[in-house]
Amino acid sequence: MLLRMLYLASQSPRRRELLGRLGLEFGLLELDVPEHRQPGEPAFDYVRRVAREKAGAGLLKVMGNPDAVVLGSDTEVVLDDEVFGKPRDPADAAAMLRRLSGRTHQVISAVSLVSPSREAQAVSISDVTFAELDEATIARYVASGEPDGKAGAYAIQGGAEVFVTRLAGSYSGVMGLPLHETARLLREFGYGA
């Protein structure tokens, strides 16, 4: 008999670390879910859809276990309704950081939890304000390699923490998995998080 098992549908080491903080055992599912915003799709809807698609794709991988529960999540940086995904290269990372410099942007983080019989979702929206960043600061940060693979070209838990003058919302949500919302969803599914 297969036991009820929680799976994280993510390749993100930050999400693994954050989910691990809740003290639950979970398996990992590596997926390649396309992340493309549809024309006219609001940023909020896009982040929710991608989280749901990740969880759904993960559930398809573990269909042999009728008691499987899969967690999918997506986090995006949004400024002026433009979604700043992961930078293509160092020049793209520098361009993103220049646009974020001295401004307040939103970080939308959606969490979807699915099982063969139910689905639930939560969303965290945080406002993050960056200090004015000069070109030397941007160049140093980009050269560190930290922006690679990070939405908006920064990691709040890393060197970019010094850029943040104000945060209203969820620090863990900006990292990639809002723990308050995630723990609440897991409790709804019977996990003592």
PDB file of C-alpha atoms in Angstrom:
ATOM      1  CA  MET A   1       0.000   0.000   0.000  1.00  0.00           C
ATOM      2  CA  LEU A   2       1.314   3.437  -0.923  1.00  0.00           C
ATOM      3  CA  LEU A   3       1.438   6.022   1.832  1.00  0.00           C
ATOM      4  CA  ARG A   4       0.138   9.558   1.503  1.00  0.00           C
ATOM      5  CA  MET A   5       3.091  11.519   0.212  1.00  0.00           C
ATOM      6  CA  LEU A   6       3.742  15.210  -0.250  1.00  0.00           C
ATOM      7  CA  TYR A   7       5.723  16.192  -3.331  1.00  0.00           C
ATOM      8  CA  LEU A   8       7.295  19.504  -4.270  1.00  0.00           C
ATOM      9  CA  ALA A   9       7.073  20.141  -8.020  1.00  0.00           C
ATOM     10  CA  SER A  10      10.087  22.439  -8.293  1.00  0.00           C
ATOM     11  CA  GLN A  11      13.740  22.527  -9.236  1.00  0.00           C
ATOM     12  CA  SER A  12      14.342  25.548  -6.999  1.00  0.00           C
ATOM     13  CA  PRO A  13      16.781  24.973  -4.137  1.00  0.00           C
ATOM     14  CA  ARG A  14      15.180  27.940  -2.346  1.00  0.00           C
ATOM     15  CA  ARG A  15      11.737  26.319  -2.419  1.00  0.00           C
ATOM     16  CA  ARG A  16      13.216  23.054  -1.139  1.00  0.00           C
ATOM     17  CA  GLU A  17      14.879  24.941   1.720  1.00  0.00           C
ATOM     18  CA  LEU A  18      11.742  26.904   2.579  1.00  0.00           C
ATOM     19  CA  LEU A  19       9.400  23.906   2.500  1.00  0.00           C
ATOM     20  CA  GLY A  20      11.919  22.025   4.649  1.00  0.00           C
ATOM     21  CA  ARG A  21      11.504  24.710   7.327  1.00  0.00           C
ATOM     22  CA  LEU A  22       7.961  23.436   7.929  1.00  0.00           C
ATOM     23  CA  GLY A  23       9.391  20.137   9.202  1.00  0.00           C
ATOM     24  CA  LEU A  24       7.526  17.923   6.738  1.00  0.00           C
ATOM     25  CA  GLU A  25       8.942  15.072   4.697  1.00  0.00           C
ATOM     26  CA  PHE A  26       8.460  15.496   0.973  1.00  0.00           C
ATOM     27  CA  GLY A  27       9.651  14.133  -2.335  1.00  0.00           C
ATOM     28  CA  LEU A  28      10.942  16.181  -5.232  1.00  0.00           C
ATOM     29  CA  LEU A  29       9.548  16.233  -8.750  1.00  0.00           C
ATOM     30  CA  GLU A  30      11.640  17.865 -11.431  1.00  0.00           C
ATOM     31  CA  LEU A  31       9.456  19.238 -14.187  1.00  0.00           C
ATOM     32  CA  ASP A  32       9.893  21.439 -17.187  1.00  0.00           C
ATOM     33  CA  VAL A  33       6.686  23.456 -17.303  1.00  0.00           C
ATOM     34  CA  PRO A  34       6.735  26.296 -19.866  1.00  0.00           C
ATOM     35  CA  GLU A  35       6.392  29.717 -18.276  1.00  0.00           C
ATOM     36  CA  HIS A  36       4.984  31.993 -20.958  1.00  0.00           C
ATOM     37  CA  ARG A  37       2.553  34.796 -20.241  1.00  0.00           C
ATOM     38  CA  GLN A  38      -0.389  34.829 -22.631  1.00  0.00           C
ATOM     39  CA  PRO A  39      -1.157  38.047 -24.525  1.00  0.00           C
ATOM     40  CA  GLY A  40      -3.326  40.266 -22.341  1.00  0.00           C
ATOM     41  CA  GLU A  41      -3.044  37.916 -19.353  1.00  0.00           C
ATOM     42  CA  PRO A  42      -2.861  39.911 -16.092  1.00  0.00           C
ATOM     43  CA  ALA A  43       0.337  39.268 -14.108  1.00  0.00           C
ATOM     44  CA  PHE A  44      -1.664  37.996 -11.106  1.00  0.00           C
ATOM     45  CA  ASP A  45      -3.520  35.443 -13.266  1.00  0.00           C
ATOM     46  CA  TYR A  46      -0.298  34.375 -14.974  1.00  0.00           C
ATOM     47  CA  VAL A  47       1.474  33.550 -11.698  1.00  0.00           C
ATOM     48  CA  ARG A  48      -1.567  31.626 -10.428  1.00  0.00           C
ATOM     49  CA  ARG A  49      -1.849  29.673 -13.684  1.00  0.00           C
ATOM     50  CA  VAL A  50       1.821  28.668 -13.735  1.00  0.00           C
ATOM     51  CA  ALA A  51       1.678  27.484 -10.105  1.00  0.00           C
ATOM     52  CA  ARG A  52      -1.428  25.415 -10.911  1.00  0.00           C
ATOM     53  CA  GLU A  53       0.183  23.979 -14.068  1.00  0.00           C
ATOM     54  CA  LYS A  54       3.299  22.956 -12.111  1.00  0.00           C
ATOM     55  CA  ALA A  55       1.211  21.205  -9.454  1.00  0.00           C
ATOM     56  CA  GLY A  56      -0.941  19.513 -12.101  1.00  0.00           C
ATOM     57  CA  ALA A  57       2.075  18.320 -14.094  1.00  0.00           C
ATOM     58  CA  GLY A  58       3.573  16.973 -10.878  1.00  0.00           C
ATOM     59  CA  LEU A  59       0.370  15.107 -10.051  1.00  0.00           C
ATOM     60  CA  LEU A  60       0.468  13.431 -13.473  1.00  0.00           C
ATOM     61  CA  LYS A  61       3.954  12.102 -12.620  1.00  0.00           C
ATOM     62  CA  VAL A  62       2.746  10.421  -9.438  1.00  0.00           C
ATOM     63  CA  MET A  63      -0.626   9.124 -10.630  1.00  0.00           C
ATOM     64  CA  GLY A  64       0.270   5.656  -9.292  1.00  0.00           C
ATOM     65  CA  ASN A  65      -0.256   7.007  -5.777  1.00  0.00           C
ATOM     66  CA  PRO A  66      -3.909   7.943  -5.188  1.00  0.00           C
ATOM     67  CA  ASP A  67      -2.898   9.616  -1.910  1.00  0.00           C
ATOM     68  CA  ALA A  68      -0.266  11.901  -3.440  1.00  0.00           C
ATOM     69  CA  VAL A  69      -0.401  15.632  -2.738  1.00  0.00           C
ATOM     70  CA  VAL A  70       1.663  17.908  -4.983  1.00  0.00           C
ATOM     71  CA  LEU A  71       2.734  21.463  -4.239  1.00  0.00           C
ATOM     72  CA  GLY A  72       3.479  23.778  -7.163  1.00  0.00           C
ATOM     73  CA  SER A  73       4.566  27.385  -6.844  1.00  0.00           C
ATOM     74  CA  ASP A  74       5.524  30.322  -8.998  1.00  0.00           C
ATOM     75  CA  THR A  75       7.038  33.658  -8.029  1.00  0.00           C
ATOM     76  CA  GLU A  76       7.395  36.647 -10.313  1.00  0.00           C
ATOM     77  CA  VAL A  77       8.622  40.202  -9.982  1.00  0.00           C
ATOM     78  CA  VAL A  78       6.174  42.712 -11.486  1.00  0.00           C
ATOM     79  CA  LEU A  79       6.743  46.388 -12.277  1.00  0.00           C
ATOM     80  CA  ASP A  80       4.190  48.470 -14.214  1.00  0.00           C
ATOM     81  CA  ASP A  81       2.331  45.224 -15.115  1.00  0.00           C
ATOM     82  CA  GLU A  82       5.491  43.848 -16.745  1.00  0.00           C
ATOM     83  CA  VAL A  83       6.595  40.451 -15.471  1.00  0.00           C
ATOM     84  CA  PHE A  84      10.337  40.307 -14.907  1.00  0.00           C
ATOM     85  CA  GLY A  85      11.220  36.656 -15.326  1.00  0.00           C
ATOM     86  CA  LYS A  86      14.660  35.135 -15.077  1.00  0.00           C
ATOM     87  CA  PRO A  87      17.291  37.165 -16.953  1.00  0.00           C
ATOM     88  CA  ARG A  88      18.499  35.782 -20.285  1.00  0.00           C
ATOM     89  CA  ASP A  89      22.065  36.968 -19.732  1.00  0.00           C
ATOM     90  CA  PRO A  90      24.106  39.472 -17.660  1.00  0.00           C
ATOM     91  CA  ALA A  91      23.015  42.414 -19.825  1.00  0.00           C
ATOM     92  CA  ASP A  92      19.359  41.518 -19.292  1.00  0.00           C
ATOM     93  CA  ALA A  93      19.970  41.203 -15.522  1.00  0.00           C
ATOM     94  CA  ALA A  94      21.580  44.661 -15.428  1.00  0.00           C
ATOM     95  CA  ALA A  95      18.679  46.146 -17.414  1.00  0.00           C
ATOM     96  CA  MET A  96      16.150  44.678 -14.951  1.00  0.00           C
ATOM     97  CA  LEU A  97      18.042  46.030 -11.948  1.00  0.00           C
ATOM     98  CA  ARG A  98      18.239  49.502 -13.534  1.00  0.00           C
ATOM     99  CA  ARG A  99      14.446  49.474 -13.941  1.00  0.00           C
ATOM    100  CA  LEU A 100      13.902  48.324 -10.342  1.00  0.00           C
ATOM    101  CA  SER A 101      16.345  50.907  -8.961  1.00  0.00           C
ATOM    102  CA  GLY A 102      14.687  53.511  -6.736  1.00  0.00           C
ATOM    103  CA  ARG A 103      11.212  52.084  -7.294  1.00  0.00           C
ATOM    104  CA  THR A 104       8.656  49.868  -5.621  1.00  0.00           C
ATOM    105  CA  HIS A 105       7.746  46.660  -7.392  1.00  0.00           C
ATOM    106  CA  GLN A 106       5.511  43.753  -6.514  1.00  0.00           C
ATOM    107  CA  VAL A 107       6.489  40.153  -5.970  1.00  0.00           C
ATOM    108  CA  ILE A 108       3.589  37.788  -6.604  1.00  0.00           C
ATOM    109  CA  SER A 109       4.011  34.273  -5.255  1.00  0.00           C
ATOM    110  CA  ALA A 110       1.306  31.660  -5.836  1.00  0.00           C
ATOM    111  CA  VAL A 111       1.088  28.231  -4.231  1.00  0.00           C
ATOM    112  CA  SER A 112      -1.113  25.422  -5.556  1.00  0.00           C
ATOM    113  CA  LEU A 113      -1.737  22.202  -3.686  1.00  0.00           C
ATOM    114  CA  VAL A 114      -3.409  19.371  -5.607  1.00  0.00           C
ATOM    115  CA  SER A 115      -4.388  15.784  -4.982  1.00  0.00           C
ATOM    116  CA  PRO A 116      -6.442  13.454  -7.170  1.00  0.00           C
ATOM    117  CA  SER A 117      -9.594  14.670  -5.408  1.00  0.00           C
ATOM    118  CA  ARG A 118      -9.046  18.337  -4.587  1.00  0.00           C
ATOM    119  CA  GLU A 119      -7.177  21.540  -5.308  1.00  0.00           C
ATOM    120  CA  ALA A 120      -6.488  24.693  -3.332  1.00  0.00           C
ATOM    121  CA  GLN A 121      -4.458  27.811  -3.997  1.00  0.00           C
ATOM    122  CA  ALA A 122      -3.115  30.816  -2.128  1.00  0.00           C
ATOM    123  CA  VAL A 123      -1.362  33.953  -3.325  1.00  0.00           C
ATOM    124  CA  SER A 124       1.023  36.304  -1.544  1.00  0.00           C
ATOM    125  CA  ILE A 125       1.688  39.794  -2.879  1.00  0.00           C
ATOM    126  CA  SER A 126       4.594  41.766  -1.450  1.00  0.00           C
ATOM    127  CA  ASP A 127       5.711  45.318  -2.180  1.00  0.00           C
ATOM    128  CA  VAL A 128       9.489  45.671  -2.359  1.00  0.00           C
ATOM    129  CA  THR A 129      11.225  49.051  -2.610  1.00  0.00           C
ATOM    130  CA  PHE A 130      14.792  49.264  -3.891  1.00  0.00           C
ATOM    131  CA  ALA A 131      17.270  52.039  -3.128  1.00  0.00           C
ATOM    132  CA  GLU A 132      18.785  53.923  -6.042  1.00  0.00           C
ATOM    133  CA  LEU A 133      21.411  51.618  -7.521  1.00  0.00           C
ATOM    134  CA  ASP A 134      24.433  53.107  -9.280  1.00  0.00           C
ATOM    135  CA  GLU A 135      26.053  51.413 -12.260  1.00  0.00           C
ATOM    136  CA  ALA A 136      29.014  50.137 -10.211  1.00  0.00           C
ATOM    137  CA  THR A 137      26.677  48.439  -7.717  1.00  0.00           C
ATOM    138  CA  ILE A 138      24.671  46.854 -10.507  1.00  0.00           C
ATOM    139  CA  ALA A 139      27.829  45.670 -12.286  1.00  0.00           C
ATOM    140  CA  ARG A 140      29.255  44.115  -9.102  1.00  0.00           C
ATOM    141  CA  TYR A 141      26.019  42.344  -8.323  1.00  0.00           C
ATOM    142  CA  VAL A 142      25.593  40.997 -11.857  1.00  0.00           C
ATOM    143  CA  ALA A 143      29.245  39.844 -11.884  1.00  0.00           C
ATOM    144  CA  SER A 144      28.580  37.855  -8.684  1.00  0.00           C
ATOM    145  CA  GLY A 145      26.355  35.521 -10.730  1.00  0.00           C
ATOM    146  CA  GLU A 146      23.591  35.718  -8.149  1.00  0.00           C
ATOM    147  CA  PRO A 147      20.976  37.136 -10.575  1.00  0.00           C
ATOM    148  CA  ASP A 148      21.203  33.984 -12.737  1.00  0.00           C
ATOM    149  CA  GLY A 149      17.969  32.017 -12.595  1.00  0.00           C
ATOM    150  CA  LYS A 150      16.246  34.517 -10.277  1.00  0.00           C
ATOM    151  CA  ALA A 151      12.999  36.285 -11.105  1.00  0.00           C
ATOM    152  CA  GLY A 152      13.708  40.000 -11.423  1.00  0.00           C
ATOM    153  CA  ALA A 153      17.464  39.259 -11.441  1.00  0.00           C
ATOM    154  CA  TYR A 154      17.850  39.332  -7.671  1.00  0.00           C
ATOM    155  CA  ALA A 155      17.829  37.170  -4.552  1.00  0.00           C
ATOM    156  CA  ILE A 156      16.482  38.969  -1.478  1.00  0.00           C
ATOM    157  CA  GLN A 157      18.159  36.363   0.741  1.00  0.00           C
ATOM    158  CA  GLY A 158      21.532  37.118  -0.846  1.00  0.00           C
ATOM    159  CA  GLY A 159      23.521  40.157  -1.863  1.00  0.00           C
ATOM    160  CA  ALA A 160      20.435  42.058  -3.019  1.00  0.00           C
ATOM    161  CA  GLU A 161      19.159  42.237   0.543  1.00  0.00           C
ATOM    162  CA  VAL A 162      21.090  45.495   0.915  1.00  0.00           C
ATOM    163  CA  PHE A 163      19.123  46.993  -2.004  1.00  0.00           C
ATOM    164  CA  VAL A 164      15.803  46.732  -0.135  1.00  0.00           C
ATOM    165  CA  THR A 165      14.751  49.884   1.709  1.00  0.00           C
ATOM    166  CA  ARG A 166      11.250  48.632   2.447  1.00  0.00           C
ATOM    167  CA  LEU A 167       9.388  45.329   2.336  1.00  0.00           C
ATOM    168  CA  ALA A 168       5.650  45.064   2.919  1.00  0.00           C
ATOM    169  CA  GLY A 169       4.566  41.473   2.700  1.00  0.00           C
ATOM    170  CA  SER A 170       6.175  38.059   2.911  1.00  0.00           C
ATOM    171  CA  TYR A 171       9.957  37.720   2.991  1.00  0.00           C
ATOM    172  CA  SER A 172       9.672  33.987   2.245  1.00  0.00           C
ATOM    173  CA  GLY A 173       7.230  34.815  -0.556  1.00  0.00           C
ATOM    174  CA  VAL A 174       9.833  37.071  -2.158  1.00  0.00           C
ATOM    175  CA  MET A 175      12.332  34.192  -1.803  1.00  0.00           C
ATOM    176  CA  GLY A 176       9.950  31.906  -3.688  1.00  0.00           C
ATOM    177  CA  LEU A 177       7.516  30.185  -1.301  1.00  0.00           C
ATOM    178  CA  PRO A 178       5.283  32.150   1.094  1.00  0.00           C
ATOM    179  CA  LEU A 179       5.445  30.004   4.217  1.00  0.00           C
ATOM    180  CA  HIS A 180       2.381  31.374   6.015  1.00  0.00           C
ATOM    181  CA  GLU A 181       0.105  30.671   3.050  1.00  0.00           C
ATOM    182  CA  THR A 182       1.813  27.336   2.322  1.00  0.00           C
ATOM    183  CA  ALA A 183       1.409  26.130   5.918  1.00  0.00           C
ATOM    184  CA  ARG A 184      -2.279  27.127   5.868  1.00  0.00           C
ATOM    185  CA  LEU A 185      -2.916  25.150   2.661  1.00  0.00           C
ATOM    186  CA  LEU A 186      -1.050  22.139   4.016  1.00  0.00           C
ATOM    187  CA  ARG A 187      -3.176  22.181   7.184  1.00  0.00           C
ATOM    188  CA  GLU A 188      -6.290  22.161   4.979  1.00  0.00           C
ATOM    189  CA  PHE A 189      -4.910  18.960   3.407  1.00  0.00           C
ATOM    190  CA  GLY A 190      -4.238  17.381   6.804  1.00  0.00           C
ATOM    191  CA  TYR A 191      -0.536  18.120   7.186  1.00  0.00           C
ATOM    192  CA  GLY A 192       0.444  19.466  10.589  1.00  0.00           C
ATOM    193  CA  ALA A 193       2.577  22.311   9.255  1.00  0.00           C
TER     194      ALA A 193
END
